[in-house]
Short mmCIF file of C-alpha atoms and ligand atoms in Angstrom, two decimals:
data_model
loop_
_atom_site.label_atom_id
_atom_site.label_comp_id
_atom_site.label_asym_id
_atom_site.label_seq_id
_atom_site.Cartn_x
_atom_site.Cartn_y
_atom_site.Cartn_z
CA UNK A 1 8.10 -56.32 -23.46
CA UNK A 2 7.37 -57.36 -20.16
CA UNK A 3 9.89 -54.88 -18.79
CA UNK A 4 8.10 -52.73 -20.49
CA UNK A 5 4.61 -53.09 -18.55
CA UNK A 6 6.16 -53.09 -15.49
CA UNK A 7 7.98 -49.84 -16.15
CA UNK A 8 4.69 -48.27 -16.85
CA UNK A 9 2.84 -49.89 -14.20
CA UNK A 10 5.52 -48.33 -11.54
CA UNK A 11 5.04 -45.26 -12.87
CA UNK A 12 1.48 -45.22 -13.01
CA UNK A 13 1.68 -46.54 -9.33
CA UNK A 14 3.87 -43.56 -8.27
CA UNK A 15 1.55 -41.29 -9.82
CA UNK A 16 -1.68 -42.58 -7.92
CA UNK A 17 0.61 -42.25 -4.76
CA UNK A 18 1.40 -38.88 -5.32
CA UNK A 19 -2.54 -38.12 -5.55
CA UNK A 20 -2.15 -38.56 -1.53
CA UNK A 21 -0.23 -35.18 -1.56
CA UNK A 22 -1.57 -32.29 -2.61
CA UNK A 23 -0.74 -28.73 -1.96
CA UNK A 24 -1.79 -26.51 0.72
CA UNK A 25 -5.60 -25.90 0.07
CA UNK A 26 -6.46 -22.44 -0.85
CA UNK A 27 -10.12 -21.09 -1.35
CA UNK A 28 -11.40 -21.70 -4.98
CA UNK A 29 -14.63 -21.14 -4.45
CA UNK A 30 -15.69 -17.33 -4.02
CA UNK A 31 -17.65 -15.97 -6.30
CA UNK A 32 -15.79 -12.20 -7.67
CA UNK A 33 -18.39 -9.58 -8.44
CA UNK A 34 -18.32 -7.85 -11.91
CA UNK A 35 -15.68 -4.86 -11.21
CA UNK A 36 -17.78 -1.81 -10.82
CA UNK A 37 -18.30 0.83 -13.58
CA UNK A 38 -16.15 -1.52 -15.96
CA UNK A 39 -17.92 -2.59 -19.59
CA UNK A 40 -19.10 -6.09 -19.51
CA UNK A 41 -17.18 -7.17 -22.31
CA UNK A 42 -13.95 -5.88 -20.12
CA UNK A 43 -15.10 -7.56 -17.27
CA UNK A 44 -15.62 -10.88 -19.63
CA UNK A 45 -12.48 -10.33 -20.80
CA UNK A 46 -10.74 -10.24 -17.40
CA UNK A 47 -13.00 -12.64 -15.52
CA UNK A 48 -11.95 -15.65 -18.32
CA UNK A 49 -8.28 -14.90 -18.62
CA UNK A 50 -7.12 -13.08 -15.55
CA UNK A 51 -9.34 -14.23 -12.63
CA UNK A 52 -8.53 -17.66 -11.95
CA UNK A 53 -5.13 -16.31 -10.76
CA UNK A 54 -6.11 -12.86 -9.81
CA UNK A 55 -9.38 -13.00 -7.59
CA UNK A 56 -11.15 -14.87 -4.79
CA UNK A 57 -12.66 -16.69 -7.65
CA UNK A 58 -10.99 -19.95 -9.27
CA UNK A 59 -12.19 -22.47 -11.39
CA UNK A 60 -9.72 -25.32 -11.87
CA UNK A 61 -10.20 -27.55 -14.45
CA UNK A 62 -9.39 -31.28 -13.87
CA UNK A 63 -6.18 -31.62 -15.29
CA UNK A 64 -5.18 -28.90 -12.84
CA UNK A 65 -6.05 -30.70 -9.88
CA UNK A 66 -3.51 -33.25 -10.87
CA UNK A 67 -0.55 -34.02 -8.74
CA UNK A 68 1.78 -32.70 -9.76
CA UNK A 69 0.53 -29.90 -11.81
CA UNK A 70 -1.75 -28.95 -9.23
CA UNK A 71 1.21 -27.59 -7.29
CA UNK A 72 2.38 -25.41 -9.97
CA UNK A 73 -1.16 -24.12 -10.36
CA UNK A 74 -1.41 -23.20 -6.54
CA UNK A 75 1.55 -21.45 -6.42
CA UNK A 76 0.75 -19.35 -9.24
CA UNK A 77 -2.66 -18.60 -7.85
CA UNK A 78 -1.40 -18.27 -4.39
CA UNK A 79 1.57 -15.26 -5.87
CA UNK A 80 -0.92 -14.01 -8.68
CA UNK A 81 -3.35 -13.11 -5.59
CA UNK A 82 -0.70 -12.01 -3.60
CA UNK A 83 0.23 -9.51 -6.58
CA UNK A 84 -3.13 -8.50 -7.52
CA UNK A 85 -6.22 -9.37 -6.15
CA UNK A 86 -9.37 -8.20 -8.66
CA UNK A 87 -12.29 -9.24 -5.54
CA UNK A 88 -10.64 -6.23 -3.85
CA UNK A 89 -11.74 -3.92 -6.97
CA UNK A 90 -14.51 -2.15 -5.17
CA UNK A 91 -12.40 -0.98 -2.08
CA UNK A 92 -9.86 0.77 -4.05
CA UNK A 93 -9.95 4.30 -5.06
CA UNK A 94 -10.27 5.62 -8.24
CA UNK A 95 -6.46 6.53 -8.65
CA UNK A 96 -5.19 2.36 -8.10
CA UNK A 97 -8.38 0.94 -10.38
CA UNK A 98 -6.91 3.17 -13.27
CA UNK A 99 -3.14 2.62 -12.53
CA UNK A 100 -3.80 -1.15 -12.58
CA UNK A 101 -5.64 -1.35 -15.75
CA UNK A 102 -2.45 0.65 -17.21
CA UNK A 103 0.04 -1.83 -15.81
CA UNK A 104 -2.31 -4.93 -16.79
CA UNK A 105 -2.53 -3.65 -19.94
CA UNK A 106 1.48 -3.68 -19.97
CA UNK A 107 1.50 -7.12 -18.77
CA UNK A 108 -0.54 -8.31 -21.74
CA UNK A 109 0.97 -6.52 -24.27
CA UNK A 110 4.19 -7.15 -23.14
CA UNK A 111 3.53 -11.10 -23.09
CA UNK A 112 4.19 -11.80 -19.68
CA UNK A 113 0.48 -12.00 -18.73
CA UNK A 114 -1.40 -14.13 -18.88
CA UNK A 115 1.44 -16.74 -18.08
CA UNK A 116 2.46 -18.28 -20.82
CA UNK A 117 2.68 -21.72 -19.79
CA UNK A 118 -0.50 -21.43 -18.20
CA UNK A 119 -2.57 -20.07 -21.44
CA UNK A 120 -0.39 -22.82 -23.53
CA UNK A 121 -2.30 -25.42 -21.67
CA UNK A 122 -5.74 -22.75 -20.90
CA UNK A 123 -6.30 -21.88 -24.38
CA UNK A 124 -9.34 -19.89 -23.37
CA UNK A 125 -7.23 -17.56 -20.88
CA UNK A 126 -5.48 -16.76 -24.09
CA UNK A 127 -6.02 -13.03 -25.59
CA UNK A 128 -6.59 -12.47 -29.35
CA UNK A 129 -6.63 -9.51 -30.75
CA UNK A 130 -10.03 -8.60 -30.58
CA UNK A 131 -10.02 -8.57 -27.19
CA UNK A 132 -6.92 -6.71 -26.93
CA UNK A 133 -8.33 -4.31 -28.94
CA UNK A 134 -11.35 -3.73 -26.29
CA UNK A 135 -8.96 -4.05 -23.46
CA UNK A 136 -7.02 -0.96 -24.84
CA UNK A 137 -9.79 0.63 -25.85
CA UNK A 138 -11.06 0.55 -22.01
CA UNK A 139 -7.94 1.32 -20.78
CA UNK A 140 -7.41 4.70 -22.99
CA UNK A 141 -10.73 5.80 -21.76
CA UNK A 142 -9.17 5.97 -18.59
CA UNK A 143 -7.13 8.38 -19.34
CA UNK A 144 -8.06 11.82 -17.41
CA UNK A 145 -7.23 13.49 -20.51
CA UNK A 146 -9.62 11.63 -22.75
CA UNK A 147 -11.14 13.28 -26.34
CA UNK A 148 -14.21 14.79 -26.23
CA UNK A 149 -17.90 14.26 -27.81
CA UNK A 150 -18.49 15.94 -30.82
CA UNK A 151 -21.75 17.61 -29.14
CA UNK A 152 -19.62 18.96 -26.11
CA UNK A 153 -17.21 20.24 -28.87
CA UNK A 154 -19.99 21.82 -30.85
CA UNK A 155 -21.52 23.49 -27.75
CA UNK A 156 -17.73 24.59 -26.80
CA UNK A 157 -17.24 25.95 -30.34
CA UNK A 158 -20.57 27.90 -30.04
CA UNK A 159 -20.17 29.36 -26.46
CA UNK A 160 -16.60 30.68 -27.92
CA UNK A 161 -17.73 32.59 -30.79
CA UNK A 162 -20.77 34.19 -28.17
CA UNK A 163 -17.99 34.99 -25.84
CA UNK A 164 -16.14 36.88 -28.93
CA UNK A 165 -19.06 38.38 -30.02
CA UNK A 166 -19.50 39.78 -26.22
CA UNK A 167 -22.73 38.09 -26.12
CA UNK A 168 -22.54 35.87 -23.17
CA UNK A 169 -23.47 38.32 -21.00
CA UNK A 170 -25.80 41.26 -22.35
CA UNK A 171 -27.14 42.83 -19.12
CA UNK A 172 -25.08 44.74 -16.68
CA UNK A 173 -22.00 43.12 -14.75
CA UNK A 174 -21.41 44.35 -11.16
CA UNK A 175 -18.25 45.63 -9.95
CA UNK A 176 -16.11 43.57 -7.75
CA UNK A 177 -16.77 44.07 -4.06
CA UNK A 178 -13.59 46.26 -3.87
CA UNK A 179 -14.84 48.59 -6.55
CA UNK A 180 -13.26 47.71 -9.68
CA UNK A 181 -15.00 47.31 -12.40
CA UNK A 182 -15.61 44.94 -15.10
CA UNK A 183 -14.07 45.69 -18.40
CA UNK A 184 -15.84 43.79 -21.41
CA UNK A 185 -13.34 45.18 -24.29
CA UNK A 186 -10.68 42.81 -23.24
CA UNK A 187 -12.08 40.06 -25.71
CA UNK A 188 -10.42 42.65 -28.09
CA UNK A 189 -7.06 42.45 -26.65
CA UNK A 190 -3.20 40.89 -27.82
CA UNK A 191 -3.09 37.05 -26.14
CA UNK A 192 -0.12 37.53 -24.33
CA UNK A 193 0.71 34.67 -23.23
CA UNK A 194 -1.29 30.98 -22.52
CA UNK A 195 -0.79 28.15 -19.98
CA UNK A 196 -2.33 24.86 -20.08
CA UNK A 197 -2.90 23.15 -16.73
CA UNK A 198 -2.51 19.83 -18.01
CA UNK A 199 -3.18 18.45 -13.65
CA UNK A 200 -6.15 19.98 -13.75
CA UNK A 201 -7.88 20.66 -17.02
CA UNK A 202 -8.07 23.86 -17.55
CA UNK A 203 -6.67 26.59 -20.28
CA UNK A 204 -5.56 29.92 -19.77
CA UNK A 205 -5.07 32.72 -21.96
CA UNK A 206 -3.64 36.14 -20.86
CA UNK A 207 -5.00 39.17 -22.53
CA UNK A 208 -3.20 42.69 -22.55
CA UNK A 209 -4.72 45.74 -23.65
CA UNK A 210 -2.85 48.08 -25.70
CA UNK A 211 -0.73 49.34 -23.31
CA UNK A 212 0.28 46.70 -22.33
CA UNK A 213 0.92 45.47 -25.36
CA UNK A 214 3.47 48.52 -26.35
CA UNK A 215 4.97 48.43 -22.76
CA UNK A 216 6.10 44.57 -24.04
CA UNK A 217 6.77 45.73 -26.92
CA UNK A 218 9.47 49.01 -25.66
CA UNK A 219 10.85 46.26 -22.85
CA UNK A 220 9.21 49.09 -20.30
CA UNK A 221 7.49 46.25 -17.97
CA UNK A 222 9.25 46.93 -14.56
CA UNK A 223 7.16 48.27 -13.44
CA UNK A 224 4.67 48.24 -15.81
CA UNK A 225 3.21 51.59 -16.87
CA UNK A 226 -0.13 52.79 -15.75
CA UNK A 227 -3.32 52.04 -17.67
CA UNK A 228 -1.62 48.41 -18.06
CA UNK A 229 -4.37 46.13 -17.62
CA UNK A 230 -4.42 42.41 -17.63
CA UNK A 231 -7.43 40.02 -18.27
CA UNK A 232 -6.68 36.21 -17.43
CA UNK A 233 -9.39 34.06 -18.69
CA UNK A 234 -9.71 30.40 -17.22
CA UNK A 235 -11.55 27.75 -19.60
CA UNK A 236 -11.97 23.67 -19.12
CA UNK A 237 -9.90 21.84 -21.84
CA UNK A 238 -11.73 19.74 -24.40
CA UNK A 239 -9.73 17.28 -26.15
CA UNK A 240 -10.43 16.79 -29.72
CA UNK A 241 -9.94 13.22 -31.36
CA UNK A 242 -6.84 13.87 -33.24
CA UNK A 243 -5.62 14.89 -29.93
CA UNK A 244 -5.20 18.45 -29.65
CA UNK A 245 -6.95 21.10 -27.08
CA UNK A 246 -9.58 23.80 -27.33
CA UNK A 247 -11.20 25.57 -24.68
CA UNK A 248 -14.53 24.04 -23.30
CA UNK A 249 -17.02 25.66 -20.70
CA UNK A 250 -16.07 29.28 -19.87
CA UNK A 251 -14.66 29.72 -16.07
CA UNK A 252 -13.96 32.98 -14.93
CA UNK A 253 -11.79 35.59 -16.06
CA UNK A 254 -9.50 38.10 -13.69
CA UNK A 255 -8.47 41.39 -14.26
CA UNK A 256 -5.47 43.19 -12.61
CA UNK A 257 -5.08 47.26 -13.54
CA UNK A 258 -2.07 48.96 -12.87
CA UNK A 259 -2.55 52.58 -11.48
CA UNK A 260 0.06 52.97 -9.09
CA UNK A 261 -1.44 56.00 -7.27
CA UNK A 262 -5.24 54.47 -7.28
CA UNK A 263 -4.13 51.66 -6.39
CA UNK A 264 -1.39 52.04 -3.91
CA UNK A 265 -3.06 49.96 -0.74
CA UNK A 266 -2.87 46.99 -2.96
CA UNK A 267 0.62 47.16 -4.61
CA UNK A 268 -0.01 49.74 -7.85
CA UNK A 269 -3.18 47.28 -9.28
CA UNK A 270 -6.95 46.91 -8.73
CA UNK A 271 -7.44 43.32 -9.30
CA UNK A 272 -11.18 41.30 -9.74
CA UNK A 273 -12.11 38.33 -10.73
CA UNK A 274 -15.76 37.48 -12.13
CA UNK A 275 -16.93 33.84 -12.39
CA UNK A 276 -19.03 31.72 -15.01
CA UNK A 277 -21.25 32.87 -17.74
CA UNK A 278 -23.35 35.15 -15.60
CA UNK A 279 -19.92 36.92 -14.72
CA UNK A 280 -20.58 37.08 -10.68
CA UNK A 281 -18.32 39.15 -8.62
CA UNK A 282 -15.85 37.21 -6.66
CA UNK A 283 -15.16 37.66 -3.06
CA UNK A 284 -17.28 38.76 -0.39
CA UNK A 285 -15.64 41.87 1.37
CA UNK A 286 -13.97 45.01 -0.35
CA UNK A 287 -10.45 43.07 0.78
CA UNK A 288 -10.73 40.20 -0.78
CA UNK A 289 -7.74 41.27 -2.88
CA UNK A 290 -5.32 40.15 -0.24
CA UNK A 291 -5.57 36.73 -1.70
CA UNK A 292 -4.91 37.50 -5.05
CA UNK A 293 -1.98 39.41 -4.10
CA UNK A 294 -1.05 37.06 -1.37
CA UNK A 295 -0.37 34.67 -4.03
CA UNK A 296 1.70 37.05 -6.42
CA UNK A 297 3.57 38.25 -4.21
CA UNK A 298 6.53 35.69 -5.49
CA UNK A 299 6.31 38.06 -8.47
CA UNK A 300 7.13 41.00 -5.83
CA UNK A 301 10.29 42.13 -8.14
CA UNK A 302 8.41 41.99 -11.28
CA UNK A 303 5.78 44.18 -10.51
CA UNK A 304 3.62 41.08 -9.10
CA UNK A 305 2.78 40.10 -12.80
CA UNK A 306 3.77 36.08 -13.34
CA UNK A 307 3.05 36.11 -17.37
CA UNK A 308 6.40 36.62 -19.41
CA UNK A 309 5.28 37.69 -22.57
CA UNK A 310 5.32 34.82 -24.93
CA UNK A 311 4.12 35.97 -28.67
CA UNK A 312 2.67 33.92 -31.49
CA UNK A 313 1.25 31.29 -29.14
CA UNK A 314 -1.67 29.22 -31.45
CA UNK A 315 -4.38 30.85 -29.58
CA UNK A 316 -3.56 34.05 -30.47
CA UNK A 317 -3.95 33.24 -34.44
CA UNK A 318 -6.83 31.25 -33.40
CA UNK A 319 -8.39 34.59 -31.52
CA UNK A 320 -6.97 36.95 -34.44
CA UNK A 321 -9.28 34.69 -36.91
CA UNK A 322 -12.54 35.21 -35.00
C1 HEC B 401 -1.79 -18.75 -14.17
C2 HEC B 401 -1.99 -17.64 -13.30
C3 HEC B 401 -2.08 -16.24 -13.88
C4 HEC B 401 -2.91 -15.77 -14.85
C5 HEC B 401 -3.95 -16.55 -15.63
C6 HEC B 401 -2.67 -14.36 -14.95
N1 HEC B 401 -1.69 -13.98 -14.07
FE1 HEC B 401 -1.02 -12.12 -13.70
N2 HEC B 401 0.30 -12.83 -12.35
C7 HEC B 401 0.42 -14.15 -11.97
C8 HEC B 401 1.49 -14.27 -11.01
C9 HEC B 401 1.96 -15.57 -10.39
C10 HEC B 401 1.99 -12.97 -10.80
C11 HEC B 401 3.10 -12.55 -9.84
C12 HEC B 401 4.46 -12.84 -10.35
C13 HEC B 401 4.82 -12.01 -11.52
O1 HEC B 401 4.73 -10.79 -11.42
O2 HEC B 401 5.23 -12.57 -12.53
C14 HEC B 401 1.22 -12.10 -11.66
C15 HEC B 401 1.41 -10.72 -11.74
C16 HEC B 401 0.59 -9.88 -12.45
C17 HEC B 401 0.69 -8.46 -12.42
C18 HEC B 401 1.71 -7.67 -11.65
C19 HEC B 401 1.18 -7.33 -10.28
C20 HEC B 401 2.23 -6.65 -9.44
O3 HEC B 401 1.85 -5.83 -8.60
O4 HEC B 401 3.41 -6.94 -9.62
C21 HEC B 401 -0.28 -7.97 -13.23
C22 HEC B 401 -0.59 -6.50 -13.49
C23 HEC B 401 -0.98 -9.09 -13.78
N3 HEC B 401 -0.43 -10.24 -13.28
C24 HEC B 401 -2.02 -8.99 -14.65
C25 HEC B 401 -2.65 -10.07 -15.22
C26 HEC B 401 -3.71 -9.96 -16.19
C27 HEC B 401 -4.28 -8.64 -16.69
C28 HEC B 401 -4.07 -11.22 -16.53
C29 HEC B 401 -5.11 -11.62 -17.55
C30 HEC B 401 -4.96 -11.10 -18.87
C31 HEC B 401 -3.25 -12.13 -15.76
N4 HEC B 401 -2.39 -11.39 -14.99
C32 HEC B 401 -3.33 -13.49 -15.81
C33 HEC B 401 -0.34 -15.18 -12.41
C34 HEC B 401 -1.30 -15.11 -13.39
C1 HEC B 402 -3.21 30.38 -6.17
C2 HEC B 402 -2.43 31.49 -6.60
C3 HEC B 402 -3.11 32.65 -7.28
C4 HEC B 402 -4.15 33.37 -6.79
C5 HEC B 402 -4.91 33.18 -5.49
C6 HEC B 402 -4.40 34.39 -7.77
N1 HEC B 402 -3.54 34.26 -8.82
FE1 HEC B 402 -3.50 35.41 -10.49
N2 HEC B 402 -2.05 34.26 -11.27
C7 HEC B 402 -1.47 33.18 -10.65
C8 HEC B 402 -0.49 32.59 -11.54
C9 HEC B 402 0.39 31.38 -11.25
C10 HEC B 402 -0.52 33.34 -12.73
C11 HEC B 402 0.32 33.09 -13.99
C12 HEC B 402 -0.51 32.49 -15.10
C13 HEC B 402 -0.98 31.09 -14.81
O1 HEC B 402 -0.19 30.21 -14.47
O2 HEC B 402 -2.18 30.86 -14.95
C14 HEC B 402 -1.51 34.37 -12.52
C15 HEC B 402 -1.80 35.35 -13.45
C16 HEC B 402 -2.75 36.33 -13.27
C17 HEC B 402 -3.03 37.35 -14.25
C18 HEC B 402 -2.31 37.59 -15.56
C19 HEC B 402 -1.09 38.47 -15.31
C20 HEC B 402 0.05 37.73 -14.65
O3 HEC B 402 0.36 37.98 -13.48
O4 HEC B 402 0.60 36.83 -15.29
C21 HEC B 402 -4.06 38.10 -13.72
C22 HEC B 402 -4.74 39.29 -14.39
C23 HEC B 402 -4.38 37.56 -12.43
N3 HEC B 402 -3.56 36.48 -12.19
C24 HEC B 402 -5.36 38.07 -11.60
C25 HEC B 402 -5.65 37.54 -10.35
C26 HEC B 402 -6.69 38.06 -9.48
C27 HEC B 402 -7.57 39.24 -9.79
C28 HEC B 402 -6.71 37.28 -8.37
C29 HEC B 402 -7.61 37.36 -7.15
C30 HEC B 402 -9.03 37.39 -7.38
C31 HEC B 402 -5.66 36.29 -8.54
N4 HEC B 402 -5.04 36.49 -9.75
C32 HEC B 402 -5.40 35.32 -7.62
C33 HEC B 402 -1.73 32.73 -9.40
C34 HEC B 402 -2.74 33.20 -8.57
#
């Protein structure tokens, strides 16, 4: 028995002897502001489970402070700060604040964060799935592609159907500034062919007119015959819950029309672009073409026309409804 008592006493003697050495001191104490433009139930989230290892902003509890375990604590403080520091949130730009939420949100689904021996003994750093669930929530709101409000869909739905009808613009459109002229029937034409700029949000379909169409159709497109015409329109994407796309707020739409005599001082097309729902003119002199064709010139042995004909895309059904 006596054995015993000593045996514990040593021990307990070591232990208030190690209380002399402690680790390097490291700044506890200051304070991390709420990360801007994130919820306040995120930031709760984060501030509780994340923040005592991953900001200026530490709040030990006294167990931690305990030689040894304070040691382990510093050093996972110390390397969690080193890794990711959330009092820096404010000086980063947009592009890191959303990449770290993604790879934070890795971290905790994957387990590794928060540490798991440190939430074993922190039960409130520990995540249940509630808060997961508004962690993920945040984090897919992040996303640049995010689904849109039924309102903006409605008004997207109804600006689509004017734009069939022809009715977004009733008065007269002026011609481009080299002459050309604005050509309302294409609304009427065969979707040839649509691209979706995922980078930056925007939709694309490619109308043809009719003889255009039949020049696809008899594989006579090089070069393509005259009276072709071509009418790109440029929309914003809306994302709809369920995930899939529809066009959003009208953009411009461009024209190019092949006559190869007319048109010969600009490679065999008259080409025009007018912008928004009032349908302005674009470009400010009558040569403003040379940056349209600038840019297609790539396309130099295909008649300077990028769009391979692609049929039976699902806006052309969705047009052919209307
Ligand atoms: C007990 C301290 C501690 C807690 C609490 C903690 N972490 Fe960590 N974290 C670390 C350490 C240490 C590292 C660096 C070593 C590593 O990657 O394992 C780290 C690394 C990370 C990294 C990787 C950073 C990089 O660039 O490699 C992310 C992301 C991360 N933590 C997110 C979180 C999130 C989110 C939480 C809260 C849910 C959290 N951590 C809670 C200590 C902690
Ligand atoms: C920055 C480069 C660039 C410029 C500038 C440009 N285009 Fe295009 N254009 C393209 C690309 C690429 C396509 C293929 C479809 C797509 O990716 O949107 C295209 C397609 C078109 C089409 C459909 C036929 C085809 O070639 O596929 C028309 C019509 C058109 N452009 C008209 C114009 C007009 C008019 C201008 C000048 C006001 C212009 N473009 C300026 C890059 C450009």
């Amino acid at each position: 028995m006596k054995n015993k008592n000593i045996f514990v006493l040593v021990l307990f003697g070591i232990f208030i002897g190690l209380q002399f050495f402690s680790p390097e001191k490291i700044d506890h104490g200051t304070n991390t502001p709420n990360l801007m433009n994130v919820p306040q139930d995120v930031n709760t989230i984060l501030r509780t489970s994340c923040f005592d290892c991953h900001s200026s902003e530490t709040h030990l509890r006294w167990y931690d402070k305990i030689t040894p375990a304070n040691f382990l604590v510093n050093s996972h403080i110390k390397e969690g700060r080193e890794a990711l520091d959330f009092s820096k949130w404010n000086t980063w730009p947009k592009a890191q604040r959303i990449s770290t939420m993604y790879y934070s949100m890795n971290k905790i689904l994957s387990g590794e964060m928060p540490i798991p021996s440190y939430s074993a003994v922190h039960s409130s750093a520990k995540l249940d799935d509630k808060q997961i669930e508004i962690l993920k929530k945040y984090v897919l709101s992040l996303s640049p592609r995010k689904p849109a409000e039924n309102l903006q869909l409605q008004s997207a739905e109804q600006q689509y159907n004017l734009w069939i009808k022809g009715e977004l613009k009733k008065s007269a459109v002026k011609p481009s500034p080299n002459g050309l002229n604005y050509i309302p029937d294409y609304r009427n034409w065969k979707a040839v062919s649509t691209t979706d700029r995922f980078d930056n949000g925007t939709m694309r379909i490619i109308f043809g007119n009719d003889i255009a169409v039949k020049a696809i159709r008899n594989k006579n497109t090089n070069p393509w015959p005259d009276g072709t015409v071509f009418a790109k329109t440029a929309w914003k994407q809306l994302i709809k819950q369920d995930g899939s796309i529809s066009t959003g707020e009208f953009l411009q739409v461009e024209f190019m029309v092949k006559d190869a005599e007319k048109y010969k001082k600009t490679k065999g097309w008259g080409w025009g672009r007018w912008k928004g729902n009032d349908l302005k003119p674009y470009g400010e002199t009558h040569d403003f073409d040379n940056e349209c064709i600038e840019c297609h010139k790539p396309m130099t042995n295909r008649d300077y026309v990028f769009t391979s004909p692609l049929y039976l895309i699902s806006q052309l059904t969705k047009i052919k409804k209307q």
